[in-house]
mmCIF file of C-alpha atoms and ligand atoms in Angstrom:
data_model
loop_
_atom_site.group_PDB
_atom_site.id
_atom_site.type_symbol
_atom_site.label_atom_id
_atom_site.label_comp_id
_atom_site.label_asym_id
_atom_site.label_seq_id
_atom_site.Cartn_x
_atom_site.Cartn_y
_atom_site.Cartn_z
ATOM 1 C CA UNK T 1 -59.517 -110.338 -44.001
ATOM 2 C CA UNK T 2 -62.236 -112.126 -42.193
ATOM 3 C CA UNK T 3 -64.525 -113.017 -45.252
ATOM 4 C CA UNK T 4 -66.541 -115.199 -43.157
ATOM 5 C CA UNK T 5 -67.617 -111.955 -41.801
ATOM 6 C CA UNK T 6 -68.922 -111.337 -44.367
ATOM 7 C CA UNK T 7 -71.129 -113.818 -46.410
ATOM 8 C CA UNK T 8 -72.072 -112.240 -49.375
ATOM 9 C CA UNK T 9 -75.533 -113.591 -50.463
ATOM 10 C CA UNK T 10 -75.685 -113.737 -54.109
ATOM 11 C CA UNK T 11 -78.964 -111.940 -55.231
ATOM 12 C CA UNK T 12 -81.409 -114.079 -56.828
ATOM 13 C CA UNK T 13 -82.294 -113.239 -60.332
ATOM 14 C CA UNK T 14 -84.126 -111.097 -61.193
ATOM 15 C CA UNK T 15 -87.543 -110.648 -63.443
ATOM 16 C CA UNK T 16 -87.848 -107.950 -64.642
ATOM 17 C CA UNK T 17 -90.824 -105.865 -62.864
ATOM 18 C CA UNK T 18 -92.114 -105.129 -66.389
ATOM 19 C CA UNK T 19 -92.463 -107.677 -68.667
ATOM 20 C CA UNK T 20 -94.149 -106.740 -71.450
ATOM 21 C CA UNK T 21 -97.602 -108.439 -71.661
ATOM 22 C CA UNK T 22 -98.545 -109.636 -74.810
ATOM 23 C CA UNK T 23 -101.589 -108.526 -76.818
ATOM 24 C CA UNK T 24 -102.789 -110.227 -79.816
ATOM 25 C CA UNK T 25 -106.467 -110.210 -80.763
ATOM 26 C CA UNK T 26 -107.420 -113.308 -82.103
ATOM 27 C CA UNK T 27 -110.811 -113.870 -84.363
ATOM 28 C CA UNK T 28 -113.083 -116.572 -83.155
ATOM 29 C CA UNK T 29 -115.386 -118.269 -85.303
ATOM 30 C CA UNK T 30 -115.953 -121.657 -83.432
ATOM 31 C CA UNK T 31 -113.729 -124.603 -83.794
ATOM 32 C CA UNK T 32 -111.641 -126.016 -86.361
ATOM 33 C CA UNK T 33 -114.513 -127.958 -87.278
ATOM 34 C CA UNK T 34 -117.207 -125.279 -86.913
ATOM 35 C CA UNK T 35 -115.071 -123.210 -89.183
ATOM 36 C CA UNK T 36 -114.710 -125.871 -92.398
ATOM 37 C CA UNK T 37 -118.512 -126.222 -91.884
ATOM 38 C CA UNK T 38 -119.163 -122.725 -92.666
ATOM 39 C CA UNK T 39 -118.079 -122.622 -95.870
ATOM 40 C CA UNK T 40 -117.500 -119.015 -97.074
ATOM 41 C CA UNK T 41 -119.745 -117.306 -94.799
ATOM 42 C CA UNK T 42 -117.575 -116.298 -92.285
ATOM 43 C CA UNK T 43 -114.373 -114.058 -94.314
ATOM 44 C CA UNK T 44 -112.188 -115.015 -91.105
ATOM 45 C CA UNK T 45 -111.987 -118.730 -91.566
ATOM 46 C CA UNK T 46 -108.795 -119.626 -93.364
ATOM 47 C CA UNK T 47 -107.187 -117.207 -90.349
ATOM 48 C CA UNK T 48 -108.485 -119.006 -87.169
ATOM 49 C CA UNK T 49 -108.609 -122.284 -88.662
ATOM 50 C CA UNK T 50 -104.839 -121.975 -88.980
ATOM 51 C CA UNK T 51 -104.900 -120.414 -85.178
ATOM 52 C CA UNK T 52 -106.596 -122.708 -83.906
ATOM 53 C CA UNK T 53 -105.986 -126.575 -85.091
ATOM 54 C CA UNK T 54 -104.822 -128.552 -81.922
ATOM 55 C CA UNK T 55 -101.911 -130.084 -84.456
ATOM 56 C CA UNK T 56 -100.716 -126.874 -84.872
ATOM 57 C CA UNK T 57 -101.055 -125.924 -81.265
ATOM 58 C CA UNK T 58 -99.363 -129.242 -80.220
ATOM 59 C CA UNK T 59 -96.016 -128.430 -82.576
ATOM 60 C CA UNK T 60 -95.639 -125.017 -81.014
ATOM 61 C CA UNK T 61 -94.440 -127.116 -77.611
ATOM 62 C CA UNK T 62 -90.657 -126.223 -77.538
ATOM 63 C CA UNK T 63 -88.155 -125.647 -74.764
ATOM 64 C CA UNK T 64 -87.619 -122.273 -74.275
ATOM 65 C CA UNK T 65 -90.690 -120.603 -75.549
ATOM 66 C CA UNK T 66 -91.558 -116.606 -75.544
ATOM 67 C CA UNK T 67 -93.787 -114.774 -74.193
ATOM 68 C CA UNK T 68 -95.135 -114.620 -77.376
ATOM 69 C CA UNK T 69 -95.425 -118.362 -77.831
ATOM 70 C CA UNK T 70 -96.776 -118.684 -74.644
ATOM 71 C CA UNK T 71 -99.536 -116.023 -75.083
ATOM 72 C CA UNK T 72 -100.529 -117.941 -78.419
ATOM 73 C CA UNK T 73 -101.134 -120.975 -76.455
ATOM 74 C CA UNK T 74 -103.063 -120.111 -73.977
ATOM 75 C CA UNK T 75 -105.675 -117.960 -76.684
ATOM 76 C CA UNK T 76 -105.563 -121.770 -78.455
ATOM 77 C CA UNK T 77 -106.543 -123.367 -75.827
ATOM 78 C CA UNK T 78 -109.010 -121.288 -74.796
ATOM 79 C CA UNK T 79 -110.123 -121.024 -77.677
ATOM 80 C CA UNK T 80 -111.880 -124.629 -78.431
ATOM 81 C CA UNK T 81 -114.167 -123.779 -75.155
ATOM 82 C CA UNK T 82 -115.331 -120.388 -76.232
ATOM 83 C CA UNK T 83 -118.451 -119.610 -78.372
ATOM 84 C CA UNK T 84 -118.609 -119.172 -82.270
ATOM 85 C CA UNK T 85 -118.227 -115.254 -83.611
ATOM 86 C CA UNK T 86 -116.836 -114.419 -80.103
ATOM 87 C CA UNK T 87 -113.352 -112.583 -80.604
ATOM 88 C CA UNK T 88 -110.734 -112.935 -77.482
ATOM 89 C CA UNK T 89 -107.740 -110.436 -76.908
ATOM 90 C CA UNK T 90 -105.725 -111.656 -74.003
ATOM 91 C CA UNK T 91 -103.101 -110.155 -72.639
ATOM 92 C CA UNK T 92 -100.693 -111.977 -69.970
ATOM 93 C CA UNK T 93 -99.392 -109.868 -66.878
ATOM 94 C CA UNK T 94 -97.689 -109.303 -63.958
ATOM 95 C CA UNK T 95 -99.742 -108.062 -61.886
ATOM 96 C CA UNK T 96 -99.446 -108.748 -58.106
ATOM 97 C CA UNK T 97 -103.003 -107.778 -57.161
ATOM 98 C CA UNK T 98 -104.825 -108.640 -60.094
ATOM 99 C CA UNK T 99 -104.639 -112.576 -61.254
ATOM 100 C CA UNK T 100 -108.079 -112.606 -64.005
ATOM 101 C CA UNK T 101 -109.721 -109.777 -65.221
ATOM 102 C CA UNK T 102 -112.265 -109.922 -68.003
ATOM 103 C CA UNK T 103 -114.441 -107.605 -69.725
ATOM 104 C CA UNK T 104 -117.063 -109.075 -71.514
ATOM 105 C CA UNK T 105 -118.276 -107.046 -74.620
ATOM 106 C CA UNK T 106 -120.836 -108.151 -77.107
ATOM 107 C CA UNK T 107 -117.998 -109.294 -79.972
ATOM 108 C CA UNK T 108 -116.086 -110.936 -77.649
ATOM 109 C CA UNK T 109 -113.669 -110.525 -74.243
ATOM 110 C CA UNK T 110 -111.155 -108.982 -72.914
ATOM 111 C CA UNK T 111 -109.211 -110.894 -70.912
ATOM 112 C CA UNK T 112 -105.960 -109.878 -68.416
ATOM 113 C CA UNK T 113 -104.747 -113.422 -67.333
ATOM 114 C CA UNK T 114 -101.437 -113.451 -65.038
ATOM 115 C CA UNK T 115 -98.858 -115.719 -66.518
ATOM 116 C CA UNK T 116 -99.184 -117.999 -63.290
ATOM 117 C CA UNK T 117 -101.933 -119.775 -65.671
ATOM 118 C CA UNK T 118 -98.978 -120.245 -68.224
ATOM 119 C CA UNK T 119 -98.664 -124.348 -69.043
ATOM 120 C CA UNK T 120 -101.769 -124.390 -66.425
ATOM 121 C CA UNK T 121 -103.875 -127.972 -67.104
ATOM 122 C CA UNK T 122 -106.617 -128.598 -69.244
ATOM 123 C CA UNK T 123 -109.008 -128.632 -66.245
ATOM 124 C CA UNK T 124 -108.000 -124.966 -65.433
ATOM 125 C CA UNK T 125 -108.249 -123.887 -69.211
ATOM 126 C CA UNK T 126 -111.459 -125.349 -69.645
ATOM 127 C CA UNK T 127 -112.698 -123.674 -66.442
ATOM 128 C CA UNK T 128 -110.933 -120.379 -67.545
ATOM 129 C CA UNK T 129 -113.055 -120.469 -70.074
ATOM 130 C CA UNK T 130 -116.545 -121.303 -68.194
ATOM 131 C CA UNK T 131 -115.399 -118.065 -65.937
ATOM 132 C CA UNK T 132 -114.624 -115.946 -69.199
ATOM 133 C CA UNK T 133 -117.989 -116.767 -70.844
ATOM 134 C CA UNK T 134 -120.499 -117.254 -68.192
ATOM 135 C CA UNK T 135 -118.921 -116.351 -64.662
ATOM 136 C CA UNK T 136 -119.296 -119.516 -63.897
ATOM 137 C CA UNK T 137 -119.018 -119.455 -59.828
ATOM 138 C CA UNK T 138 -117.482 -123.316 -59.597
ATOM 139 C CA UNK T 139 -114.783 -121.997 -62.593
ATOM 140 C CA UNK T 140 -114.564 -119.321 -60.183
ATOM 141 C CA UNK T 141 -113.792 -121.220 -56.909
ATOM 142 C CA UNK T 142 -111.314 -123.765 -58.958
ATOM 143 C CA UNK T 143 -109.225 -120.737 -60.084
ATOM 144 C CA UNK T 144 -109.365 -119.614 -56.607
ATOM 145 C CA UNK T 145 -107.399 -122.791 -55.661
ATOM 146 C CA UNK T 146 -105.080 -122.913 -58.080
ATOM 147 C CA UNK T 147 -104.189 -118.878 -57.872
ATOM 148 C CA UNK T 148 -103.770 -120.264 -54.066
ATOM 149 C CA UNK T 149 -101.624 -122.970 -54.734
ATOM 150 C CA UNK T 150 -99.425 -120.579 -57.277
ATOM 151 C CA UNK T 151 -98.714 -118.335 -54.762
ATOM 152 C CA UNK T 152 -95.293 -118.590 -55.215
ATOM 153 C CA UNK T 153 -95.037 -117.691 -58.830
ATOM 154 C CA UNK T 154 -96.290 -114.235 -57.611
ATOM 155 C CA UNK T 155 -93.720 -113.801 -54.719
ATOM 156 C CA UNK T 156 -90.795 -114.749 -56.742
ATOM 157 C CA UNK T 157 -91.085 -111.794 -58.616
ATOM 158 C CA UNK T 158 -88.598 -109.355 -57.769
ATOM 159 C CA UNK T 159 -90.758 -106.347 -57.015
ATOM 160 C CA UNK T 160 -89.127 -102.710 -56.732
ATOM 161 C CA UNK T 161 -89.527 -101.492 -53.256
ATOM 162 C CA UNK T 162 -91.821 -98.450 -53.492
ATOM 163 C CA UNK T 163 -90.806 -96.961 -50.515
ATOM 164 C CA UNK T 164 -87.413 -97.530 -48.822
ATOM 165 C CA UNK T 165 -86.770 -95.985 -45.592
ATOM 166 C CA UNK T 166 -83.501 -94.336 -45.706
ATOM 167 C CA UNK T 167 -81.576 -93.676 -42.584
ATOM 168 C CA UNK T 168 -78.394 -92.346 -42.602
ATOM 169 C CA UNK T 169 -77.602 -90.363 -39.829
ATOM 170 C CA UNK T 170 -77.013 -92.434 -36.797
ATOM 171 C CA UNK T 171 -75.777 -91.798 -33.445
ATOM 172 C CA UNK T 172 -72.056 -92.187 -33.692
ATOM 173 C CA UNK T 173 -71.540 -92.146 -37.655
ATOM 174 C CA UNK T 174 -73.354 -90.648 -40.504
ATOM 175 C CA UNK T 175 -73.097 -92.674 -43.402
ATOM 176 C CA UNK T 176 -73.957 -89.835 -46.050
ATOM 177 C CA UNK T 177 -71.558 -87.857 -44.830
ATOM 178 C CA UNK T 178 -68.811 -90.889 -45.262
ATOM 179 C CA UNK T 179 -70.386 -91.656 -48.747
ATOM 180 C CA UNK T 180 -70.170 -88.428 -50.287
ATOM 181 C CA UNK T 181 -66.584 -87.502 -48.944
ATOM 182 C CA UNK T 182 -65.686 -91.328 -50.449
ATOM 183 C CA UNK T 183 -67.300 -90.347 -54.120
ATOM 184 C CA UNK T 184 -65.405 -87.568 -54.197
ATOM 185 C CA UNK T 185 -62.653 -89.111 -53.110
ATOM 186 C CA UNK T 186 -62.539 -92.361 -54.786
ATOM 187 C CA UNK T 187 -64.671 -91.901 -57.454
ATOM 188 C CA UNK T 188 -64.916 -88.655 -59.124
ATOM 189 C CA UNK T 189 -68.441 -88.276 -58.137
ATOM 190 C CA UNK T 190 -70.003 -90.118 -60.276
ATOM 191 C CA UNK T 191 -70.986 -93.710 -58.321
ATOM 192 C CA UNK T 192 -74.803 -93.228 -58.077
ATOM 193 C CA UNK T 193 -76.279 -95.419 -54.943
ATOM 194 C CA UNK T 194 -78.317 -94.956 -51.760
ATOM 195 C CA UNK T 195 -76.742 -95.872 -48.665
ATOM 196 C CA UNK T 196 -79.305 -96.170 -45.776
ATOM 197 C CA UNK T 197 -78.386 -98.260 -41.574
ATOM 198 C CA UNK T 198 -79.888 -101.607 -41.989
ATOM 199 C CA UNK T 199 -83.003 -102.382 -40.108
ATOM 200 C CA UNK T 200 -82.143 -102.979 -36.669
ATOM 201 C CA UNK T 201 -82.471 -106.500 -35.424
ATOM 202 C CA UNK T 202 -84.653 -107.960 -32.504
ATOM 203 C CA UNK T 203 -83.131 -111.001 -31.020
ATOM 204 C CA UNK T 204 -80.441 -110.114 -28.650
ATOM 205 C CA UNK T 205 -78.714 -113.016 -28.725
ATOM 206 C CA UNK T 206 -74.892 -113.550 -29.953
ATOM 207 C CA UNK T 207 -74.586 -113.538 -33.900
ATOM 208 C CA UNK T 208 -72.597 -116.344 -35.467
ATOM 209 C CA UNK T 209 -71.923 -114.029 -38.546
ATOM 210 C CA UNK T 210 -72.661 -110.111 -39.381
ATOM 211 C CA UNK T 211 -73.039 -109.302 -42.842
ATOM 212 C CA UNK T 212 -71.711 -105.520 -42.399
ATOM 213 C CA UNK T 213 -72.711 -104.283 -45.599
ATOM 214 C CA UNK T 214 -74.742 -105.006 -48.570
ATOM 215 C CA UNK T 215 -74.957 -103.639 -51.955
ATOM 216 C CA UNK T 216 -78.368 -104.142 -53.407
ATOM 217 C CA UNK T 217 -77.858 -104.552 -57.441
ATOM 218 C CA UNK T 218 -81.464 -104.498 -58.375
ATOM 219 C CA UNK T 219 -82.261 -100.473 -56.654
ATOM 220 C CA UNK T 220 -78.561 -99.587 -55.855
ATOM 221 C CA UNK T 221 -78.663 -99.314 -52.381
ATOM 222 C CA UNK T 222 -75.945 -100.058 -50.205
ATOM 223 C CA UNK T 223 -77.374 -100.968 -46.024
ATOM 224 C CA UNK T 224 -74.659 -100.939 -43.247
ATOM 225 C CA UNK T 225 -75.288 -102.725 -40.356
ATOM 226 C CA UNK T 226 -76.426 -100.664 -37.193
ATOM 227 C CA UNK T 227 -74.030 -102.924 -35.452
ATOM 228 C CA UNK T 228 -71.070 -100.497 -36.809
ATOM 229 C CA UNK T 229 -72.597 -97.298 -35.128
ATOM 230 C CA UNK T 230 -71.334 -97.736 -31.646
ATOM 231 C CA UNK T 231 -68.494 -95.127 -30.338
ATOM 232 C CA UNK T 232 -66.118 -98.042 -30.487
ATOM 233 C CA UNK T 233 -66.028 -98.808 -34.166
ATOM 234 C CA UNK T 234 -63.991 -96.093 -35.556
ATOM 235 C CA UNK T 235 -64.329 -94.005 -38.582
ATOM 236 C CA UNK T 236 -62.175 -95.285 -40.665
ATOM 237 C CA UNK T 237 -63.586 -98.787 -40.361
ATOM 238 C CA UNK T 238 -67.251 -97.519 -41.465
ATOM 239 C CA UNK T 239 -65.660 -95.864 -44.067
ATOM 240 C CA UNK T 240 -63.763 -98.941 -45.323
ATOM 241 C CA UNK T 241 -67.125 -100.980 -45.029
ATOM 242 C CA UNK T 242 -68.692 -98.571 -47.293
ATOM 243 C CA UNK T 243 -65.709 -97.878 -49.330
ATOM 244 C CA UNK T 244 -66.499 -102.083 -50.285
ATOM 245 C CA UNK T 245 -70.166 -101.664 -51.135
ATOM 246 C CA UNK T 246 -69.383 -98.597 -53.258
ATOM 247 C CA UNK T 247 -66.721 -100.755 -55.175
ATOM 248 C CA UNK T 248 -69.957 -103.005 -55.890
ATOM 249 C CA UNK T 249 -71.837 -100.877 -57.760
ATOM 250 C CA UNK T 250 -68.639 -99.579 -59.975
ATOM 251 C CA UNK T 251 -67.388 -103.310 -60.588
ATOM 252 C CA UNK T 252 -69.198 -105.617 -62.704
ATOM 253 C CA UNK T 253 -70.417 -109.260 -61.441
ATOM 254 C CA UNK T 254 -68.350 -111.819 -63.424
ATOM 255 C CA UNK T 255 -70.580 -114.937 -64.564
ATOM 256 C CA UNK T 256 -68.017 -117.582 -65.004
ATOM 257 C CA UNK T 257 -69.509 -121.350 -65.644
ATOM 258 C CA UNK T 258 -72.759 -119.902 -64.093
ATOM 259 C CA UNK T 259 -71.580 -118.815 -60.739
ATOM 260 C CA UNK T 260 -71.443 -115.171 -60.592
ATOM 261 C CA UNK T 261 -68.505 -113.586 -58.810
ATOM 262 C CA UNK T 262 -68.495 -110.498 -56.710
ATOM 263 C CA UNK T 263 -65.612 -110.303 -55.721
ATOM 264 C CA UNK T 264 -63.019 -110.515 -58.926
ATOM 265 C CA UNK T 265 -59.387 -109.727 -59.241
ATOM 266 C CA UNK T 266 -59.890 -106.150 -59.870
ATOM 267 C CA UNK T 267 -62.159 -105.850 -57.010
ATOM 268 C CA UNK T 268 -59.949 -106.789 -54.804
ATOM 269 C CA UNK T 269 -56.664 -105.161 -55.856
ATOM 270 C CA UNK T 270 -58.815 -101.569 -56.085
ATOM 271 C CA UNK T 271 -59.998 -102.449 -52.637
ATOM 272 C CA UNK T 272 -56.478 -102.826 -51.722
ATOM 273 C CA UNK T 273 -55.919 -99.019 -52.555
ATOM 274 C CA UNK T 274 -57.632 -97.774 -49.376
ATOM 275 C CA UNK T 275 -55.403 -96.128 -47.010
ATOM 276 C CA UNK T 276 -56.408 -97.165 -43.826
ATOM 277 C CA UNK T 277 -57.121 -100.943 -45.680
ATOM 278 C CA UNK T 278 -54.676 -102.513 -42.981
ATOM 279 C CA UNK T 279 -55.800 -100.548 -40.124
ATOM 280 C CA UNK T 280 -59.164 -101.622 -40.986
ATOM 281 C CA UNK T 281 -58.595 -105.215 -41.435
ATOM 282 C CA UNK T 282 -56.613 -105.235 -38.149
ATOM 283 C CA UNK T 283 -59.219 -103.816 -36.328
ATOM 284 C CA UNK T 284 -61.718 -106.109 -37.272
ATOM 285 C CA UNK T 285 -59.543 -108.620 -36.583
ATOM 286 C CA UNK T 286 -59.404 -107.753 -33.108
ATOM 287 C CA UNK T 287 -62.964 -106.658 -32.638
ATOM 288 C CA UNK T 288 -65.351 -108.797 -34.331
ATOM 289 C CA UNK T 289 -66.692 -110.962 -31.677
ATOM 290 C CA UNK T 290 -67.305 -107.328 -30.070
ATOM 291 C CA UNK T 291 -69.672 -106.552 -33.699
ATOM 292 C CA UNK T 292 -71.083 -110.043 -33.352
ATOM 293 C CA UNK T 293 -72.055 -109.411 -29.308
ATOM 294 C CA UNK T 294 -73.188 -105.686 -30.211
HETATM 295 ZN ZN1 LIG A 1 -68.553 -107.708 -51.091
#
């Protein structure tokens, strides 16, 4: 078996698309200091005082804090910058298109932060809050630059492709055809997956490697490579590359000292099982440089 063939390219992992944003709505009646001043006037006091001392705030700091934690500090923080009476219900997100939002209303704002600003400095809270309460077009440009500069918080969140072009016919073989006689086959039916060609690539030039197939964890979709649909590669061998991807979305991953493993013992023994499993490895044997020219 040519595994260098192969590589298998363990998936990154993966956030969630939808992590819950937090909402909490959070009275504000000034600062910690504003408040004890105020004496009974204000029925909210003993409330935000204990929200927002900066003691308190500063023991929160712990190593693996929640979304809940974090959504707490940030409304603390923000909250010695913004008016007395004002009320602020924040809610972090996800959103790719969206970074700040706010809605100001006369008791207070509304504010839709993306958790990019999470552990952001004081700088950018204080001018978080100059945008929040008077637009402030400076605040504005310096959270311009730092949404710039935290680009990459945004990209390395594993988004769900909206619209995957699936391909499956091609010239020689037709790979839905090969996966639903394999299901039936192999699996009673029941392994649920898309199986699309892989995009076909530009440079012309000799690969060192071909990754053949690919089984895509996060949206269960299995890509051969167009290399395999020539006349040459036989139908057996497509099937046996697919027959492998399929046995990726029935097996589980195996985390062992933090490495995940794809393929595990019982992988490897059930890929064993396929008839033509000898016929196919010989054959690749003898034709992969012909795959990595084609
Ligand atoms: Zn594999």
């Amino acid at each position: 078996m040519k595994r260098h063939s192969r590589p298998e390219t363990p998936r990154p992992d993966i956030v969630h698309p939808s992590v819950r944003a937090t909402q909490l709505n959070l009275p504000f009646s000034g600062h910690a200091a504003g408040a004890a001043r105020g004496g009974g006037a204000q029925p909210s006091d003993s409330q935000s005082r204990r929200e927002f001392r900066p003691e308190e705030a500063a023991r929160q700091v712990r190593l693996h804090r929640t979304i809940e934690d974090e959504t707490d500090h940030v409304a603390a923080s923000l909250g010695l910058y913004l008016p007395p009476g004002k009320t602020l219900e924040l809610c972090l997100t996800n959103n790719h298109y969206s970074m700040i939002s706010v809605r100001r209303k006369p008791d207070g704002y509304r504010l839709r932060l993306h958790r990019m600003f999470l552990g952001a400095e004081p700088r950018i809270v204080r001018a978080l809050a100059r945008y929040v309460v008077h637009n402030d077009r400076r605040a504005s440009a310096l959270l311009g630059e730092y949404i710039e500069q935290n680009q990459h918080i945004i990209r390395m969140q594993v988004r769900r492709p909206r619209h995957v072009r699936i391909r499956t016919e091609g010239r020689h073989h037709d790979l839905q055809a090969i996966f639903n006689r394999l299901n039936t086959e192999r699996f009673e039916g029941r392994l649920e997956a898309r199986i699309t060609w892989g995009p076909m690539s530009v440079r012309k030039r000799r690969r060192r490697s071909i990754k053949m197939g690919s089984f895509a964890v996060e949206d269960r979709i299995i890509r051969i490579h167009p290399a395999l649909d020539q006349e040459c590669v036989p139908a057996y061998f497509v099937a046996w590359i697919v027959y492998h991807e399929m046995l990726h979305g029935k097996h589980e991953v195996l985390r062992t000292n933090g490495r995940r493993r794809f393929h595990t013992k019982e992988f490897l023994e059930e890929e064993r099982t396929f008839p033509d499993y000898q016929r196919a490895c010989a054959w690749e044997k003898e034709n992969l440089d012909r795959l990595l020219r084609g």
